[in-house]
JSON list of C-alpha atoms in Angstrom, two decimals:
[
{"chain": "A", "resi": 1362, "resn": "UNK", "atom": "CA", "xyz": [10.98, 5.39, 3.52]},
{"chain": "A", "resi": 1363, "resn": "UNK", "atom": "CA", "xyz": [13.31, 2.80, 4.97]},
{"chain": "A", "resi": 1364, "resn": "UNK", "atom": "CA", "xyz": [10.89, -0.15, 4.85]},
{"chain": "A", "resi": 1365, "resn": "UNK", "atom": "CA", "xyz": [9.11, -2.12, 2.22]},
{"chain": "A", "resi": 1366, "resn": "UNK", "atom": "CA", "xyz": [5.34, -1.29, 1.85]},
{"chain": "A", "resi": 1367, "resn": "UNK", "atom": "CA", "xyz": [2.96, -4.26, 2.71]},
{"chain": "A", "resi": 1368, "resn": "UNK", "atom": "CA", "xyz": [-0.67, -4.15, 1.49]},
{"chain": "A", "resi": 1369, "resn": "UNK", "atom": "CA", "xyz": [-2.55, -6.67, 3.43]},
{"chain": "A", "resi": 1370, "resn": "UNK", "atom": "CA", "xyz": [-5.51, -8.77, 2.04]},
{"chain": "A", "resi": 1371, "resn": "UNK", "atom": "CA", "xyz": [-8.88, -7.16, 1.74]},
{"chain": "A", "resi": 1372, "resn": "UNK", "atom": "CA", "xyz": [-10.66, -7.19, 5.23]},
{"chain": "A", "resi": 1373, "resn": "UNK", "atom": "CA", "xyz": [-14.15, -8.53, 5.53]},
{"chain": "A", "resi": 1374, "resn": "UNK", "atom": "CA", "xyz": [-15.39, -4.97, 5.89]},
{"chain": "A", "resi": 1375, "resn": "UNK", "atom": "CA", "xyz": [-13.53, -3.70, 2.86]},
{"chain": "A", "resi": 1376, "resn": "UNK", "atom": "CA", "xyz": [-10.20, -2.00, 2.33]},
{"chain": "A", "resi": 1377, "resn": "UNK", "atom": "CA", "xyz": [-6.55, -3.11, 2.82]},
{"chain": "A", "resi": 1378, "resn": "UNK", "atom": "CA", "xyz": [-4.39, -2.20, 5.59]},
{"chain": "A", "resi": 1379, "resn": "UNK", "atom": "CA", "xyz": [-1.30, -0.63, 4.47]},
{"chain": "A", "resi": 1380, "resn": "UNK", "atom": "CA", "xyz": [2.06, -0.73, 6.34]},
{"chain": "A", "resi": 1381, "resn": "UNK", "atom": "CA", "xyz": [5.53, 0.35, 6.09]},
{"chain": "A", "resi": 1382, "resn": "UNK", "atom": "CA", "xyz": [7.72, -1.89, 8.34]},
{"chain": "A", "resi": 1383, "resn": "UNK", "atom": "CA", "xyz": [5.74, -2.14, 11.60]},
{"chain": "A", "resi": 1384, "resn": "UNK", "atom": "CA", "xyz": [4.06, 1.22, 11.14]},
{"chain": "A", "resi": 1385, "resn": "UNK", "atom": "CA", "xyz": [0.44, 1.15, 10.03]},
{"chain": "A", "resi": 1386, "resn": "UNK", "atom": "CA", "xyz": [-0.07, 3.90, 7.33]},
{"chain": "A", "resi": 1387, "resn": "UNK", "atom": "CA", "xyz": [-3.94, 3.36, 7.12]},
{"chain": "A", "resi": 1388, "resn": "UNK", "atom": "CA", "xyz": [-6.60, 1.35, 5.31]},
{"chain": "A", "resi": 1389, "resn": "UNK", "atom": "CA", "xyz": [-6.84, 1.96, 1.59]},
{"chain": "A", "resi": 1390, "resn": "UNK", "atom": "CA", "xyz": [-10.18, 1.41, -0.20]},
{"chain": "A", "resi": 1391, "resn": "UNK", "atom": "CA", "xyz": [-8.55, 2.16, -3.73]},
{"chain": "A", "resi": 1392, "resn": "UNK", "atom": "CA", "xyz": [-5.38, 2.79, -5.45]},
{"chain": "A", "resi": 1393, "resn": "UNK", "atom": "CA", "xyz": [-5.73, 6.63, -4.80]},
{"chain": "A", "resi": 1394, "resn": "UNK", "atom": "CA", "xyz": [-5.77, 5.98, -1.04]},
{"chain": "A", "resi": 1395, "resn": "UNK", "atom": "CA", "xyz": [-2.64, 3.88, -1.28]},
{"chain": "A", "resi": 1396, "resn": "UNK", "atom": "CA", "xyz": [-0.86, 6.57, -3.21]},
{"chain": "A", "resi": 1397, "resn": "UNK", "atom": "CA", "xyz": [-1.79, 9.04, -0.61]},
{"chain": "A", "resi": 1398, "resn": "UNK", "atom": "CA", "xyz": [-0.25, 7.01, 2.06]},
{"chain": "A", "resi": 1399, "resn": "UNK", "atom": "CA", "xyz": [2.92, 6.60, 0.08]},
{"chain": "A", "resi": 1400, "resn": "UNK", "atom": "CA", "xyz": [2.98, 10.31, -0.43]},
{"chain": "A", "resi": 1401, "resn": "UNK", "atom": "CA", "xyz": [2.77, 10.96, 3.36]},
{"chain": "A", "resi": 1402, "resn": "UNK", "atom": "CA", "xyz": [5.57, 8.33, 3.87]},
{"chain": "A", "resi": 1403, "resn": "UNK", "atom": "CA", "xyz": [7.80, 10.37, 1.65]},
{"chain": "A", "resi": 1404, "resn": "UNK", "atom": "CA", "xyz": [7.36, 8.80, -1.84]},
{"chain": "A", "resi": 1405, "resn": "UNK", "atom": "CA", "xyz": [6.47, 10.67, -5.02]},
{"chain": "A", "resi": 1406, "resn": "UNK", "atom": "CA", "xyz": [3.11, 9.23, -6.08]},
{"chain": "A", "resi": 1407, "resn": "UNK", "atom": "CA", "xyz": [3.76, 10.41, -9.64]},
{"chain": "A", "resi": 1408, "resn": "UNK", "atom": "CA", "xyz": [6.78, 8.05, -10.02]},
{"chain": "A", "resi": 1409, "resn": "UNK", "atom": "CA", "xyz": [6.10, 5.18, -7.59]},
{"chain": "A", "resi": 1410, "resn": "UNK", "atom": "CA", "xyz": [5.45, 1.79, -9.15]},
{"chain": "A", "resi": 1411, "resn": "UNK", "atom": "CA", "xyz": [3.20, -0.05, -7.00]},
{"chain": "A", "resi": 1412, "resn": "UNK", "atom": "CA", "xyz": [3.76, -3.23, -8.98]},
{"chain": "A", "resi": 1413, "resn": "UNK", "atom": "CA", "xyz": [7.41, -3.29, -8.11]},
{"chain": "A", "resi": 1414, "resn": "UNK", "atom": "CA", "xyz": [7.98, -6.23, -5.75]},
{"chain": "A", "resi": 1415, "resn": "UNK", "atom": "CA", "xyz": [10.97, -4.54, -4.20]},
{"chain": "A", "resi": 1416, "resn": "UNK", "atom": "CA", "xyz": [8.76, -1.76, -3.00]},
{"chain": "A", "resi": 1417, "resn": "UNK", "atom": "CA", "xyz": [5.35, -3.17, -2.47]},
{"chain": "A", "resi": 1418, "resn": "UNK", "atom": "CA", "xyz": [4.44, -6.70, -1.06]},
{"chain": "A", "resi": 1419, "resn": "UNK", "atom": "CA", "xyz": [0.92, -7.45, -2.04]},
{"chain": "A", "resi": 1420, "resn": "UNK", "atom": "CA", "xyz": [-0.59, -9.94, 0.33]},
{"chain": "A", "resi": 1421, "resn": "UNK", "atom": "CA", "xyz": [-3.60, -11.88, -1.01]},
{"chain": "A", "resi": 1422, "resn": "UNK", "atom": "CA", "xyz": [-4.71, -10.17, -4.22]},
{"chain": "A", "resi": 1423, "resn": "UNK", "atom": "CA", "xyz": [-2.66, -7.66, -6.18]},
{"chain": "A", "resi": 1424, "resn": "UNK", "atom": "CA", "xyz": [-3.35, -4.19, -6.84]},
{"chain": "A", "resi": 1425, "resn": "UNK", "atom": "CA", "xyz": [-6.60, -4.63, -8.76]},
{"chain": "A", "resi": 1426, "resn": "UNK", "atom": "CA", "xyz": [-8.31, -6.09, -5.76]},
{"chain": "A", "resi": 1427, "resn": "UNK", "atom": "CA", "xyz": [-9.99, -3.51, -3.15]},
{"chain": "A", "resi": 1428, "resn": "UNK", "atom": "CA", "xyz": [-13.39, -5.08, -2.18]}
]
C-alpha cells in the first residue's frame, strides 16, 4: 500500500469509513473489519500495528471506538 490509512470518525449510523489515500476501502464496524480491509489492501493483518501513527491516522476517536 502506498498511502497512509485514514479511519474517519464514527458516523451517525455507526461504523467508520476507512480510506487509503483517496480510495475508500469500506466502512468498518469493528477492528476485524478494519483488519480485513487492510488485508485486501496488501497488508498482513497478523503483523500490522493499527496504533502506529505512521500507518493509521485515526480521526475523532482511536481504535477502541466503533459505535
